[in-house]
Amino acid sequence: MLQNIGRFEVLRILGRGAQSVVYLAYDPQLQREVAIKTMHFAQQEDRDLKIGALIEESHTVSRLQHPNIVPIFEAGEHDSNPYLVFENVEGKTLAAQLKEEGALPVSRAIQIIQQVLDAIAHAHQHQIIHRDLKPSNILMNPEGIPRVMDFGIAKIETERFTAAVE
């Protein structure tokens, strides 16, 4: 396992995806824990395309300031692999919570959906469409507040929304 990513001290792995790993790390400069998403590439030709996507995600998410969206703090590159640094949100995903606890009471489900929809409406006001909203991309903090994350395949709309579906 990595010991450092840039100036950040890696503490442990939080999760893995097909082409990414998310680490819990410590930022000695700001003295706080952060989550770092790294990308790894099977082929060199994928690298440029994926780096562009990761940079786009950093630009996208950095424009969004909302209490129900996990903010991005920084973007960089370490050992030729790009990374994004996010606020570390304690808790688990809504998917994990549902798996462990089962269906939510209707009133609680409505509370969560309202907060998630507020976050998505905020993104839409900035012409950003998430395009991968699902329970595994919603973190539930210890206070039960949902935080939308992973805008990795978000789309920035240059025109107002239309009825057409991609």
CSV table of C-alpha atoms in Angstrom, one decimal:
chain,number,residue,atom,x,y,z
A,1,MET,CA,0.0,0.0,0.0
A,2,LEU,CA,1.1,3.5,-0.7
A,3,GLN,CA,2.6,5.5,2.2
A,4,ASN,CA,2.1,8.9,0.7
A,5,ILE,CA,0.2,10.6,-2.1
A,6,GLY,CA,1.7,14.0,-2.7
A,7,ARG,CA,2.0,15.6,0.7
A,8,PHE,CA,-0.8,13.4,2.1
A,9,GLU,CA,0.0,10.5,4.5
A,10,VAL,CA,-2.1,7.4,3.5
A,11,LEU,CA,-3.8,5.8,6.5
A,12,ARG,CA,-5.8,3.0,4.9
A,13,ILE,CA,-8.0,2.1,1.9
A,14,LEU,CA,-11.6,3.2,2.1
A,15,GLY,CA,-12.8,1.5,-1.1
A,16,ARG,CA,-11.9,0.2,-4.5
A,17,GLY,CA,-13.5,0.6,-8.0
A,18,ALA,CA,-12.7,-0.8,-11.3
A,19,GLN,CA,-10.1,1.8,-12.1
A,20,SER,CA,-9.8,3.8,-8.8
A,21,VAL,CA,-8.9,3.4,-5.2
A,22,VAL,CA,-10.1,5.7,-2.4
A,23,TYR,CA,-7.8,6.2,0.6
A,24,LEU,CA,-8.2,7.8,4.0
A,25,ALA,CA,-5.2,10.1,4.4
A,26,TYR,CA,-3.9,12.7,6.7
A,27,ASP,CA,-3.1,16.2,5.4
A,28,PRO,CA,-0.2,17.4,7.6
A,29,GLN,CA,-0.4,21.0,6.2
A,30,LEU,CA,-4.0,21.5,7.3
A,31,GLN,CA,-4.0,18.9,10.0
A,32,ARG,CA,-7.1,17.0,9.0
A,33,GLU,CA,-8.1,13.7,7.5
A,34,VAL,CA,-9.2,13.6,3.9
A,35,ALA,CA,-10.4,11.1,1.3
A,36,ILE,CA,-8.2,10.7,-1.8
A,37,LYS,CA,-9.5,9.1,-5.0
A,38,THR,CA,-6.7,7.8,-7.3
A,39,MET,CA,-7.0,6.5,-10.8
A,40,HIS,CA,-5.0,3.7,-12.3
A,41,PHE,CA,-4.8,2.8,-16.0
A,42,ALA,CA,-4.4,-0.5,-17.7
A,43,GLN,CA,-3.2,1.1,-21.0
A,44,GLN,CA,-1.3,4.2,-21.8
A,45,GLU,CA,-3.9,5.4,-24.3
A,46,ASP,CA,-6.6,5.3,-21.6
A,47,ARG,CA,-4.4,7.5,-19.4
A,48,ASP,CA,-5.0,10.8,-21.2
A,49,LEU,CA,-8.7,10.3,-21.6
A,50,LYS,CA,-9.1,9.3,-17.9
A,51,ILE,CA,-6.9,12.1,-16.7
A,52,GLY,CA,-9.1,14.5,-18.6
A,53,ALA,CA,-12.2,13.0,-17.0
A,54,LEU,CA,-10.7,13.3,-13.5
A,55,ILE,CA,-9.7,16.9,-14.1
A,56,GLU,CA,-13.2,17.6,-15.4
A,57,GLU,CA,-14.6,16.1,-12.2
A,58,SER,CA,-12.4,18.3,-10.1
A,59,HIS,CA,-13.6,21.4,-12.0
A,60,THR,CA,-17.2,20.3,-11.8
A,61,VAL,CA,-17.3,19.5,-8.1
A,62,SER,CA,-15.2,22.4,-7.0
A,63,ARG,CA,-17.9,24.8,-8.3
A,64,LEU,CA,-20.5,23.2,-6.1
A,65,GLN,CA,-20.9,24.5,-2.6
A,66,HIS,CA,-23.8,22.8,-0.9
A,67,PRO,CA,-24.2,21.0,2.6
A,68,ASN,CA,-25.3,17.8,0.9
A,69,ILE,CA,-22.5,17.6,-1.6
A,70,VAL,CA,-19.0,16.2,-0.6
A,71,PRO,CA,-16.6,19.1,-1.6
A,72,ILE,CA,-13.3,18.7,-3.4
A,73,PHE,CA,-10.2,20.3,-1.8
A,74,GLU,CA,-7.5,19.6,-4.3
A,75,ALA,CA,-6.4,17.8,-7.5
A,76,GLY,CA,-2.9,16.6,-8.3
A,77,GLU,CA,-0.7,13.9,-9.8
A,78,HIS,CA,1.5,11.3,-7.9
A,79,ASP,CA,3.7,8.8,-9.7
A,80,SER,CA,2.0,9.7,-13.0
A,81,ASN,CA,-1.4,8.9,-11.5
A,82,PRO,CA,-4.0,11.7,-10.9
A,83,TYR,CA,-5.8,12.1,-7.7
A,84,LEU,CA,-8.6,14.1,-6.2
A,85,VAL,CA,-8.7,15.1,-2.5
A,86,PHE,CA,-12.2,15.3,-0.9
A,87,GLU,CA,-13.6,16.0,2.5
A,88,ASN,CA,-13.5,12.8,4.5
A,89,VAL,CA,-17.1,12.1,5.5
A,90,GLU,CA,-17.4,9.6,8.3
A,91,GLY,CA,-20.2,7.1,8.0
A,92,LYS,CA,-21.3,4.7,5.3
A,93,THR,CA,-23.1,4.8,2.0
A,94,LEU,CA,-26.8,4.7,1.8
A,95,ALA,CA,-26.5,1.4,-0.1
A,96,ALA,CA,-24.6,-0.1,2.9
A,97,GLN,CA,-27.1,1.3,5.3
A,98,LEU,CA,-30.0,-0.2,3.4
A,99,LYS,CA,-28.3,-3.5,3.1
A,100,GLU,CA,-27.6,-3.6,6.9
A,101,GLU,CA,-30.9,-2.2,8.1
A,102,GLY,CA,-33.4,-2.9,5.4
A,103,ALA,CA,-36.0,-0.5,4.1
A,104,LEU,CA,-36.3,2.9,5.7
A,105,PRO,CA,-39.5,4.2,7.2
A,106,VAL,CA,-41.3,6.3,4.6
A,107,SER,CA,-40.9,9.6,6.6
A,108,ARG,CA,-37.1,9.0,6.8
A,109,ALA,CA,-36.8,8.1,3.2
A,110,ILE,CA,-38.6,11.3,2.2
A,111,GLN,CA,-36.2,13.4,4.4
A,112,ILE,CA,-33.2,11.8,2.7
A,113,ILE,CA,-34.6,12.2,-0.8
A,114,GLN,CA,-35.5,15.9,-0.1
A,115,GLN,CA,-31.9,16.6,0.9
A,116,VAL,CA,-30.5,14.7,-2.0
A,117,LEU,CA,-32.8,16.5,-4.4
A,118,ASP,CA,-31.7,19.9,-2.9
A,119,ALA,CA,-28.1,18.9,-3.7
A,120,ILE,CA,-29.0,17.8,-7.3
A,121,ALA,CA,-31.1,21.0,-7.8
A,122,HIS,CA,-28.0,23.0,-6.8
A,123,ALA,CA,-25.9,21.1,-9.3
A,124,HIS,CA,-28.5,21.7,-12.0
A,125,GLN,CA,-28.4,25.4,-11.2
A,126,HIS,CA,-24.7,25.2,-12.2
A,127,GLN,CA,-25.6,23.2,-15.3
A,128,ILE,CA,-24.2,20.0,-13.9
A,129,ILE,CA,-26.0,16.7,-14.3
A,130,HIS,CA,-24.7,13.9,-12.0
A,131,ARG,CA,-25.6,11.0,-14.3
A,132,ASP,CA,-24.8,8.3,-11.7
A,133,LEU,CA,-27.0,9.0,-8.7
A,134,LYS,CA,-27.5,5.9,-6.7
A,135,PRO,CA,-27.4,4.8,-3.0
A,136,SER,CA,-23.7,3.8,-3.3
A,137,ASN,CA,-22.9,7.4,-4.3
A,138,ILE,CA,-24.7,8.9,-1.2
A,139,LEU,CA,-22.7,9.0,2.0
A,140,MET,CA,-24.7,9.1,5.3
A,141,ASN,CA,-22.8,11.0,7.9
A,142,PRO,CA,-23.2,10.1,11.6
A,143,GLU,CA,-25.9,12.7,12.1
A,144,GLY,CA,-27.9,11.0,9.3
A,145,ILE,CA,-27.3,13.8,6.7
A,146,PRO,CA,-26.9,12.5,3.1
A,147,ARG,CA,-23.9,13.8,1.1
A,148,VAL,CA,-23.8,13.2,-2.6
A,149,MET,CA,-20.5,12.2,-4.0
A,150,ASP,CA,-18.8,10.8,-7.2
A,151,PHE,CA,-19.5,13.3,-9.9
A,152,GLY,CA,-17.1,11.3,-12.1
A,153,ILE,CA,-19.4,11.0,-15.0
A,154,ALA,CA,-21.2,14.2,-14.5
A,155,LYS,CA,-22.1,16.2,-17.6
A,156,ILE,CA,-21.9,20.0,-17.8
A,157,GLU,CA,-24.8,21.2,-19.8
A,158,THR,CA,-24.1,24.1,-22.2
A,159,GLU,CA,-27.8,24.4,-23.1
A,160,ARG,CA,-30.8,24.4,-20.9
A,161,PHE,CA,-32.3,21.0,-20.2
A,162,THR,CA,-34.4,19.4,-22.8
A,163,ALA,CA,-36.9,16.6,-22.8
A,164,ALA,CA,-34.5,14.5,-24.8
A,165,VAL,CA,-32.8,11.6,-23.0
A,166,GLU,CA,-29.3,10.6,-23.8
